[in-house]
Coordinates of C-alpha atoms in Angstrom, one line a residue:
X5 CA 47.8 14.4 9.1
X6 CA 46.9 17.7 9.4
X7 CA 49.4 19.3 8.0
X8 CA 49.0 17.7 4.4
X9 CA 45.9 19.8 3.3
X10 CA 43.0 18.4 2.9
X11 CA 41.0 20.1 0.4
X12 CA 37.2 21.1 0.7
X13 CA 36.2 17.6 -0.6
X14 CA 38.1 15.7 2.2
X15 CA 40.4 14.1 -0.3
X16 CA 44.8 14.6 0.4
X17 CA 46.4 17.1 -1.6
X18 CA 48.8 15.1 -3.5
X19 CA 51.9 16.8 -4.1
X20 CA 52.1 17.8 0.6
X21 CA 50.8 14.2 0.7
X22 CA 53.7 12.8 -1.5
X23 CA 56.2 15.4 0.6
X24 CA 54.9 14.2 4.3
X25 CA 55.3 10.7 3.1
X26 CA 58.8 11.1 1.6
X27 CA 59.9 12.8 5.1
X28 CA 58.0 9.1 6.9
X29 CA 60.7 7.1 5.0
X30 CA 63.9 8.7 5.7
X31 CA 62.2 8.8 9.8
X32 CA 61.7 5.4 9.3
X33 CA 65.7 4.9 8.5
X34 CA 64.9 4.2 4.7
X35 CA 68.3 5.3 2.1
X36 CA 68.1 8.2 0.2
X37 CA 68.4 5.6 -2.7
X38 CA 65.1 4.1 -2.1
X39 CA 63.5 7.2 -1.0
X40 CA 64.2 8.7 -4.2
X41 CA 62.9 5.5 -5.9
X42 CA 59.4 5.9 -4.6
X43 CA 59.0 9.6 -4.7
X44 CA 60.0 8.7 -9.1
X45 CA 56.9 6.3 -8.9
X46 CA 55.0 9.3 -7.0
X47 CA 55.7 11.7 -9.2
X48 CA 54.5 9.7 -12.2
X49 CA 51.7 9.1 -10.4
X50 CA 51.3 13.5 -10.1
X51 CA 51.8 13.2 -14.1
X52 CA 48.9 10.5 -15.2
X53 CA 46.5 12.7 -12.6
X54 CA 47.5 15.8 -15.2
X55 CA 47.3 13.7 -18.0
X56 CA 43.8 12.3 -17.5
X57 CA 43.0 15.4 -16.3
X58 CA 41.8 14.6 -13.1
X59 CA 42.3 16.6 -9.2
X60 CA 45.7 16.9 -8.0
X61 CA 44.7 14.5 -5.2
X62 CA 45.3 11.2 -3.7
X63 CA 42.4 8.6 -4.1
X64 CA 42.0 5.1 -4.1
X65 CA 40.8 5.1 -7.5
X66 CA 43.2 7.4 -9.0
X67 CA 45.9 4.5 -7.8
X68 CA 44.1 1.7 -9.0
X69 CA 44.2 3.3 -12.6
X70 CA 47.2 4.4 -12.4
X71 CA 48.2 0.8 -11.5
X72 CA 46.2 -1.0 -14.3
X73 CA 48.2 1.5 -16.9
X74 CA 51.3 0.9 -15.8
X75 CA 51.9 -2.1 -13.4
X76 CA 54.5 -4.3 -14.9
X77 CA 53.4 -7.5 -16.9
X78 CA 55.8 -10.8 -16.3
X79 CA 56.4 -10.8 -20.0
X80 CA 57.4 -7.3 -20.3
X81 CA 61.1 -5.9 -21.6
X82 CA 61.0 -2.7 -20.1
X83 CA 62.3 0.3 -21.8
X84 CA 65.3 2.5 -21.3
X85 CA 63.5 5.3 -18.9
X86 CA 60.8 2.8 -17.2
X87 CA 62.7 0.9 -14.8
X88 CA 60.9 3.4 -12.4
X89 CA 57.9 0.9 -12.7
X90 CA 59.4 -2.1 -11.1
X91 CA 59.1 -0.4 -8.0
X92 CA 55.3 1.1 -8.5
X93 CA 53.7 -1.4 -6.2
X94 CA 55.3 -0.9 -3.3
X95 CA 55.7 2.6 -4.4
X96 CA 52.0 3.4 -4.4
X97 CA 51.4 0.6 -1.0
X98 CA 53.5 2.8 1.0
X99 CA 51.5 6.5 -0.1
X100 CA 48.1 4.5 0.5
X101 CA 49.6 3.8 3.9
X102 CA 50.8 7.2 4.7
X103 CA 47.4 8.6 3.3
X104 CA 45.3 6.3 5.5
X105 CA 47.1 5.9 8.8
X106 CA 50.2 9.0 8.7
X107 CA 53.2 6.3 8.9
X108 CA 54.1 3.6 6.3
X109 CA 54.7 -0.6 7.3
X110 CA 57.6 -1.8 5.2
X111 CA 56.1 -4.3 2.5
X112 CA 58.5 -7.2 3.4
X113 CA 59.6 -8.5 -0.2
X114 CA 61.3 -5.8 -0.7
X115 CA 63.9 -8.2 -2.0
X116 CA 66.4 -7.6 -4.8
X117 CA 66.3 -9.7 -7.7
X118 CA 63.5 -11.1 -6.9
X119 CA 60.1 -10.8 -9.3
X120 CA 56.6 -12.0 -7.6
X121 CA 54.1 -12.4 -10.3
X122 CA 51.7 -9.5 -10.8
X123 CA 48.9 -12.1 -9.6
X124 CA 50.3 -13.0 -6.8
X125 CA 51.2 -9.7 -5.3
X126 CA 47.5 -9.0 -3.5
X127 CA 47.1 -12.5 -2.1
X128 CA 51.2 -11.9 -0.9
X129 CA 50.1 -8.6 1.2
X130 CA 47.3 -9.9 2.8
X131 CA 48.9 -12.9 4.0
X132 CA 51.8 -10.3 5.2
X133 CA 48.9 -8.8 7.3
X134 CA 47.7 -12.1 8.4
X135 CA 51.1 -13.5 9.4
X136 CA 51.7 -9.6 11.5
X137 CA 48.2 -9.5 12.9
X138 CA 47.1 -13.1 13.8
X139 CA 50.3 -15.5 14.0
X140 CA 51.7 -12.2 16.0
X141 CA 55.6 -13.2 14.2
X142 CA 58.4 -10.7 15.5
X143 CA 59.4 -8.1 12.8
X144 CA 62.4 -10.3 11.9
X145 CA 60.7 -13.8 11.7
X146 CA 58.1 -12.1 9.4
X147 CA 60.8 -10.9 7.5
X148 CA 62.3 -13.8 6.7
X149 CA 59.0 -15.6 6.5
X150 CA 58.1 -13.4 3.2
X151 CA 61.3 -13.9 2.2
X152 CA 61.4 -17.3 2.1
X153 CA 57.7 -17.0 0.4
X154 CA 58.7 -14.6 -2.6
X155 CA 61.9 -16.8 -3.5
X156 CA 59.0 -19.9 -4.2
X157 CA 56.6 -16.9 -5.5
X158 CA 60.2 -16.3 -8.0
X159 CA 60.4 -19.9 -8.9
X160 CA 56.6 -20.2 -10.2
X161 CA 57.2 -17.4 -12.2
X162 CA 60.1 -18.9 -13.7
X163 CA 57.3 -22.0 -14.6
X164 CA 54.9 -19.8 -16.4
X165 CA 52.6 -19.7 -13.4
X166 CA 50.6 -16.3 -13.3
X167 CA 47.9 -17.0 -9.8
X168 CA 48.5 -19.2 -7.4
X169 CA 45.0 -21.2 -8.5
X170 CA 46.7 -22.9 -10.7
X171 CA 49.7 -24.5 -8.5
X172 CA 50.4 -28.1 -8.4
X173 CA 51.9 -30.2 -5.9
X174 CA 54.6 -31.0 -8.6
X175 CA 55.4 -27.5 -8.4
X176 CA 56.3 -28.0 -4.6
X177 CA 58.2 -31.1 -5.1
X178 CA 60.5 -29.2 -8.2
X179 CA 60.9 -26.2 -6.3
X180 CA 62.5 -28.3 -3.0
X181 CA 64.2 -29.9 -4.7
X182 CA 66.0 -27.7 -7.3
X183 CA 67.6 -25.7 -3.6
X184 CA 70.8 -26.0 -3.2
X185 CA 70.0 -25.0 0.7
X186 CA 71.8 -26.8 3.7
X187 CA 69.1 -29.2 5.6
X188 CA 68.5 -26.5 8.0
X189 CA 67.6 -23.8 5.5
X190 CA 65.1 -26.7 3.6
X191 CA 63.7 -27.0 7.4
X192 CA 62.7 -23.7 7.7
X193 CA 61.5 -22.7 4.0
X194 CA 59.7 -26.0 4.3
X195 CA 58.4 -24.3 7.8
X196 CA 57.0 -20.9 5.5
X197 CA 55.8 -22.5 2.4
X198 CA 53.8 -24.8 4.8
X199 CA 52.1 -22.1 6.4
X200 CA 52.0 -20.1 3.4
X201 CA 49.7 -22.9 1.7
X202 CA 47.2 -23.7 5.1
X203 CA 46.3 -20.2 4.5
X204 CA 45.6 -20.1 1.2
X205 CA 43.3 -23.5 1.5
X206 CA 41.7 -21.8 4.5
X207 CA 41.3 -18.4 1.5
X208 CA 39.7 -21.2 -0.8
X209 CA 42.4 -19.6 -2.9
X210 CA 43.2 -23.3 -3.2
X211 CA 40.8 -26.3 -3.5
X212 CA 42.5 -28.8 -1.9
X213 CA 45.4 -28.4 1.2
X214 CA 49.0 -28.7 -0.9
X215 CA 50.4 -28.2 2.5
X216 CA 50.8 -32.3 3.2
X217 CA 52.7 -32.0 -0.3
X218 CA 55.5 -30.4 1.8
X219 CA 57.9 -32.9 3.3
X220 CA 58.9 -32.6 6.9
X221 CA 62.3 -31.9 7.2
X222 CA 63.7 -33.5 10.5
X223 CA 67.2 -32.3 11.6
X224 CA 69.9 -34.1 13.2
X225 CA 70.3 -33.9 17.3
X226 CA 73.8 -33.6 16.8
X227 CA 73.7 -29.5 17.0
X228 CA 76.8 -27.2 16.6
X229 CA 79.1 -26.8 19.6
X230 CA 78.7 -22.9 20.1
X231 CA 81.7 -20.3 19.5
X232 CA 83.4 -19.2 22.1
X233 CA 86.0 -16.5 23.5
X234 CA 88.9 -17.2 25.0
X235 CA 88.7 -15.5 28.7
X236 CA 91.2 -13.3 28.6
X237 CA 90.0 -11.9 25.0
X238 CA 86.8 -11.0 26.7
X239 CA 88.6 -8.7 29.0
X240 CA 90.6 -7.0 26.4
X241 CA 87.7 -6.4 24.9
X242 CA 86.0 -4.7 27.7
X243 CA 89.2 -2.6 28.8
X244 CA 89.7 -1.2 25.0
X245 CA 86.7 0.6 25.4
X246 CA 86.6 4.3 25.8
X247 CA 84.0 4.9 28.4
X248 CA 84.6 8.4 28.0
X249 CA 82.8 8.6 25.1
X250 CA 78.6 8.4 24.7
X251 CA 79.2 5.7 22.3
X252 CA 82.1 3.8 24.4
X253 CA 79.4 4.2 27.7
X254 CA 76.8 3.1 25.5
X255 CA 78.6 -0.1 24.3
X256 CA 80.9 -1.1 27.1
X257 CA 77.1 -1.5 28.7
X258 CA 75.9 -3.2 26.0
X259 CA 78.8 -5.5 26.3
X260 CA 78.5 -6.3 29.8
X261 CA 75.0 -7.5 29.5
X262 CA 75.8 -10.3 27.0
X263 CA 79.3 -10.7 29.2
X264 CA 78.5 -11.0 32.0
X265 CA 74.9 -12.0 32.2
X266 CA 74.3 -13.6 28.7
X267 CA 71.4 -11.1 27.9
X268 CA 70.3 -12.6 24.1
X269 CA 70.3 -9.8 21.6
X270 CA 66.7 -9.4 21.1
X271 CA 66.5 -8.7 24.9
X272 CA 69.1 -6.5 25.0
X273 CA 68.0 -4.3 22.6
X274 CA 64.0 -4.3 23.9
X275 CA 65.0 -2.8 27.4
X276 CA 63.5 0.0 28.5
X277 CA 63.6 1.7 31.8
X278 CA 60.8 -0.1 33.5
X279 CA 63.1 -3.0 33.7
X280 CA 65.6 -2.1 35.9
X281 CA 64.7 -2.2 39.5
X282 CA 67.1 -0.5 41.5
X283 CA 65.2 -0.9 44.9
X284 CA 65.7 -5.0 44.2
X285 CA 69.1 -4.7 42.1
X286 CA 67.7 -7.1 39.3
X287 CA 66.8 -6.8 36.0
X288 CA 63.2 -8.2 34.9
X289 CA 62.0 -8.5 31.3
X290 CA 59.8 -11.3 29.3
X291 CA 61.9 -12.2 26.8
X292 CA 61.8 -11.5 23.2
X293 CA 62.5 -14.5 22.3
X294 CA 60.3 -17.6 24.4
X295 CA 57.6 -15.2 26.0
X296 CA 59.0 -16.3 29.2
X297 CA 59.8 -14.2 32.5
X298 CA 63.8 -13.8 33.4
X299 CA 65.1 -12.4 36.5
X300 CA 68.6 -11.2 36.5
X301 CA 70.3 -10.0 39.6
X302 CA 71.7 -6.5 38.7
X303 CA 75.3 -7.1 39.4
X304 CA 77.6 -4.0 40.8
X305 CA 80.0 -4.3 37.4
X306 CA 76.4 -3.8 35.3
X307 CA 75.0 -1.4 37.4
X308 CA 78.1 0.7 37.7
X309 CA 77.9 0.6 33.7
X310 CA 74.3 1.5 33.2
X311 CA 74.4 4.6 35.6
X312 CA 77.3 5.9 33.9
X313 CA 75.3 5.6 30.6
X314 CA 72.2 6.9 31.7
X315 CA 73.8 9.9 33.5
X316 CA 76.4 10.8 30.6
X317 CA 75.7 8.9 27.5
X318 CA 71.9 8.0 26.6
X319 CA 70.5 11.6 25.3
X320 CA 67.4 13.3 26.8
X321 CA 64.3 11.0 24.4
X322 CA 61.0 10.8 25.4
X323 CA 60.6 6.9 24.7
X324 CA 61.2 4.7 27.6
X325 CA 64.0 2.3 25.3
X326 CA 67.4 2.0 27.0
X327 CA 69.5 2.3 24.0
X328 CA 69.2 4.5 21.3
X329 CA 71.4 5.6 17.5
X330 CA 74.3 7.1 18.4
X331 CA 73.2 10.4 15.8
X332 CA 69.8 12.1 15.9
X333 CA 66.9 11.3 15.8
X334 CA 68.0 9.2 19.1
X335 CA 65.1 6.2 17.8
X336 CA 65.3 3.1 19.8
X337 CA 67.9 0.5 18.0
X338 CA 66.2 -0.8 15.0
X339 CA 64.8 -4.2 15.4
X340 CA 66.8 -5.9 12.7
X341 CA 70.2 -4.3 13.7
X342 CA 72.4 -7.2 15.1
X343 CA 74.5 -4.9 16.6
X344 CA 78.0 -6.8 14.8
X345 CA 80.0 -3.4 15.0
X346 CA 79.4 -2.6 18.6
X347 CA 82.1 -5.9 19.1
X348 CA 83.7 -5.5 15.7
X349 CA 84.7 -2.0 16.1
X350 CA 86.3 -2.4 20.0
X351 CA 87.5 -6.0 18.9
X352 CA 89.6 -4.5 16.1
X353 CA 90.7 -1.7 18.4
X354 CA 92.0 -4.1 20.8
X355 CA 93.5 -6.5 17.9
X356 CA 92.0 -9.5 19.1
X357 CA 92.8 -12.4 16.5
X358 CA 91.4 -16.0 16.9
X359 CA 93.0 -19.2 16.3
X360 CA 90.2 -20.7 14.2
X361 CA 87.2 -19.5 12.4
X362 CA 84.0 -18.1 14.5
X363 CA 81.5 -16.6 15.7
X364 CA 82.6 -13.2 16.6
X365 CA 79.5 -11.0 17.4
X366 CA 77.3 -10.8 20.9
X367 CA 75.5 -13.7 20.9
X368 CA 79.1 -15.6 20.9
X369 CA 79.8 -13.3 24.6
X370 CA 76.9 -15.1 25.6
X371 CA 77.9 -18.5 24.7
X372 CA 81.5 -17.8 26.5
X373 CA 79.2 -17.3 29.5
X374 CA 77.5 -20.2 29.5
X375 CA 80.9 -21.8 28.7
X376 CA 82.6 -20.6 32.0
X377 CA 79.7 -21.8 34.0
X378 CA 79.8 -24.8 33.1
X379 CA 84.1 -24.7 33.6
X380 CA 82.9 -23.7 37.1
X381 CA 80.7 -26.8 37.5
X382 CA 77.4 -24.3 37.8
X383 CA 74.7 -27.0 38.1
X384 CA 73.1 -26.9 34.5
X385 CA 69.6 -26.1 36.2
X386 CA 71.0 -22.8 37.6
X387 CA 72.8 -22.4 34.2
X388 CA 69.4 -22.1 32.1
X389 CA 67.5 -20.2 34.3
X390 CA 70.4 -17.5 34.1
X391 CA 70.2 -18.4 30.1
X392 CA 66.9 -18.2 29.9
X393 CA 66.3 -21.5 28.4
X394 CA 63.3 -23.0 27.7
X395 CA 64.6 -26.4 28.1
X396 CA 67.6 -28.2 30.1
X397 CA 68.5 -29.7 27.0
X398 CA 69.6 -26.9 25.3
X399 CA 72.2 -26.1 27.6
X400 CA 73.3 -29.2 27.3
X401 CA 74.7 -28.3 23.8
X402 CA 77.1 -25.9 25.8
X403 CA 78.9 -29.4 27.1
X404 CA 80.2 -30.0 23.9
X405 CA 82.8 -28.0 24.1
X406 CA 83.7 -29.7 27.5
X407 CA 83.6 -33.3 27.9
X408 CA 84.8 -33.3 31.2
X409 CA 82.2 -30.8 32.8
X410 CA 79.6 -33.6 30.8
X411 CA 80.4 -36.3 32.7
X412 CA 80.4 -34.6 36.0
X413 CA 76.9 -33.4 35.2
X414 CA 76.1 -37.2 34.4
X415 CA 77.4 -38.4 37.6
X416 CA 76.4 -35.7 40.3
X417 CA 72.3 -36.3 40.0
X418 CA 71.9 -34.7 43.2
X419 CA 73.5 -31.6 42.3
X420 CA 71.3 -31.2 39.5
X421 CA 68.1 -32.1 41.7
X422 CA 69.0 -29.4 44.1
X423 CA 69.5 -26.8 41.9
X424 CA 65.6 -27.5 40.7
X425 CA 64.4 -27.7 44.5
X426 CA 66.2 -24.4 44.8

């Protein structure tokens, strides 16, 4: 924060402040596009300091007028030249970020399309911040969380509603049931919304708990036999890589993890150097997902893989992360970034065609794994400790797609006893 001139008053200088925090968001992996759209909001803000003839710096106060002057009202058509202001809260939340702490958090509903009432949009952020700080959600789950939030926030708008004071469990009922979701997708916004409304009873934002309005949403047992590679497509995939190449060493370890020992994609992404133990030939995290410890032996195939990559593929960072971009800075792989093209861009190279629709990205390498374990009557204990599951009975869902290795699992108690003893 140095660098953005503080004047003699101790107030930020706005127009280095504005450039530091433009320079944050492309860091950050932000498009030019929406870049551009905040430093517009930014530079109206530079033009109402003029015009009200106030300091050239960045207060508090200065963007609460600016706010109340031109923050857009529900009712509002704007005007050919003003679309700038649908993007002058978040616009103005990221520079009072950047001027407080020197980085900016992403305001989660940033969603397109989607128009939260100007009431709600306080009461929205904080429960952002409670959600981050004291339900401790992963980047991703909070994403979707607000998400899920500011599609309801949408449909109250849409029923004249201006604060959420004045919601009514009718509201609820009318929103759940004009979705034209799947049951799963009703479970889980049932999931937010539920949450969403404890906390604003425990706010006193509301006067009674809506949250028992919310239906519970109970989904069949019957879940989805998982998609699955053929063998040999697996190994086509893995030969057609060029491991010549940073990126080829860079993905051809990448694909051995979820290969060969069904790393999840969270986990894969979260290494860092600290968990590979070469002295033991294992690989120990706590994974992303459950919170739980996993062991993985460090097979030679792996470890061949991951020297190869360190020694002529991973460039020389400072941060302890495993993989990074393939183009500078070198960051750590964003946490959102599925990682679809490091198999789509090999699996097209090697022509690989299916015979039915599927899954075709990592977490389907894993589910071949768990597949061919089960094809090699691997007790299902030993299968979900390698897995990682948090229960038996989700590796049971793996059987689906082999009756045969089911009913050998049914009849061979003993097997399945042993491989808990061991």
């Amino acid at each position: 924060m140095d660098t953005l001139n503080f004047d003699g008053s101790g107030a930020l200088a706005l127009e280095p402040l504005c450039q530091g925090a433009a320079q944050e968001l492309l860091m950050r992996s932000y498009t030019i596009r929406t870049v551009n759209r905040y430093k517009r909001v930014w530079e109206h803000l530079a033009d109402f300091a003029r015009s009200e003839s106030l300091p050239a710096e960045y207060t508090r106060e200065l963007a609460l007028r600016f706010e109340q002057a031109y923050g857009l009202h529900d009712s509002e058509a704007l005007k050919l030249g003003q679309q700038w202001r649908r993007h002058l809260v978040i616009g103005i939340k990221a520079l009072d970020d950047f001027a407080s702490t020197g980085t900016i958090t992403r305001f989660r509903v940033e969603t397109t399309g989607l128009r939260v009432p100007v009431g709600m949009h306080n009461v929205l952020r904080e429960y952002e911040q409670y959600a981050r700080e004291h339900r401790y959600l992963r980047p991703i789950s909070l994403a979707q969380r607000m998400h899920s939030i500011a599609v309801f926030l949408d449909f109250l708008r849409t029923r004249g509603l201006e604060s959420l004071d004045s919601l009514r469990a009718e509201d609820l009922s009318a929103f759940i049931r004009t979705r034209d979701w799947k049951p799963r997708t009703v479970s889980h916004v049932s999931s937010d919304l539920r949450m969403f409304l404890q906390y604003l009873f425990m706010r006193d934002i509301l006067l009674r708990d809506l949250s028992i309005a919310i239906p519970t949403v109970r989904l069949a047992s019957n879940a989805k036999v998982p998609s699955v590679w053929e063998p040999e497509l697996v190994e086509r995939l893995l030969a057609v890589v060029d491991r010549s190449s940073p990126k080829g060493k860079r993905d051809y370890a990448i694909l051995l993890l979820a290969a060969r020992l069904g790393l999840r994609l969270g986990d894969i992404k979260g290494l860092t150097l600290d968990h590979l133990h070469w002295t033991t030939s294992t690989i120990e995290i706590v994974q992303h997902k459950t919170g739980e410890p996993l062991v993985l032996p460090l097979i030679k195939e792996v470890g061949t893989a991951l020297i190869d990559y360190l020694r002529a593929g991973r460039p020389p960072v400072e941060h302890r992360h495993l993989f990074t971009n393939l183009t500078p800075p070198f960051d750590p792989i964003c946490e959102n970034d599925r990682l679809y093209r490091v198999v789509a861009y090999w699996r097209e190279l090697a022509g690989i065609k299916f015979r039915r629709p599927q899954r075709q990205g990592l977490h389907s390498l894993r589910h071949t794994l768990a597949t061919r374990l089960l094809g090699a009557q691997t007790p299902f204990p030993i299968i979900s400790a390698v897995l990682g599951h948090a229960s038996p009975a989700t590796t049971f869902i793996y059987a689906k797609a082999d009756v045969e290795t089911l009913r050998i699992a049914a009849i061979d108690p003993e097997e399945v006893r042993h491989g808990r003893a061991s």
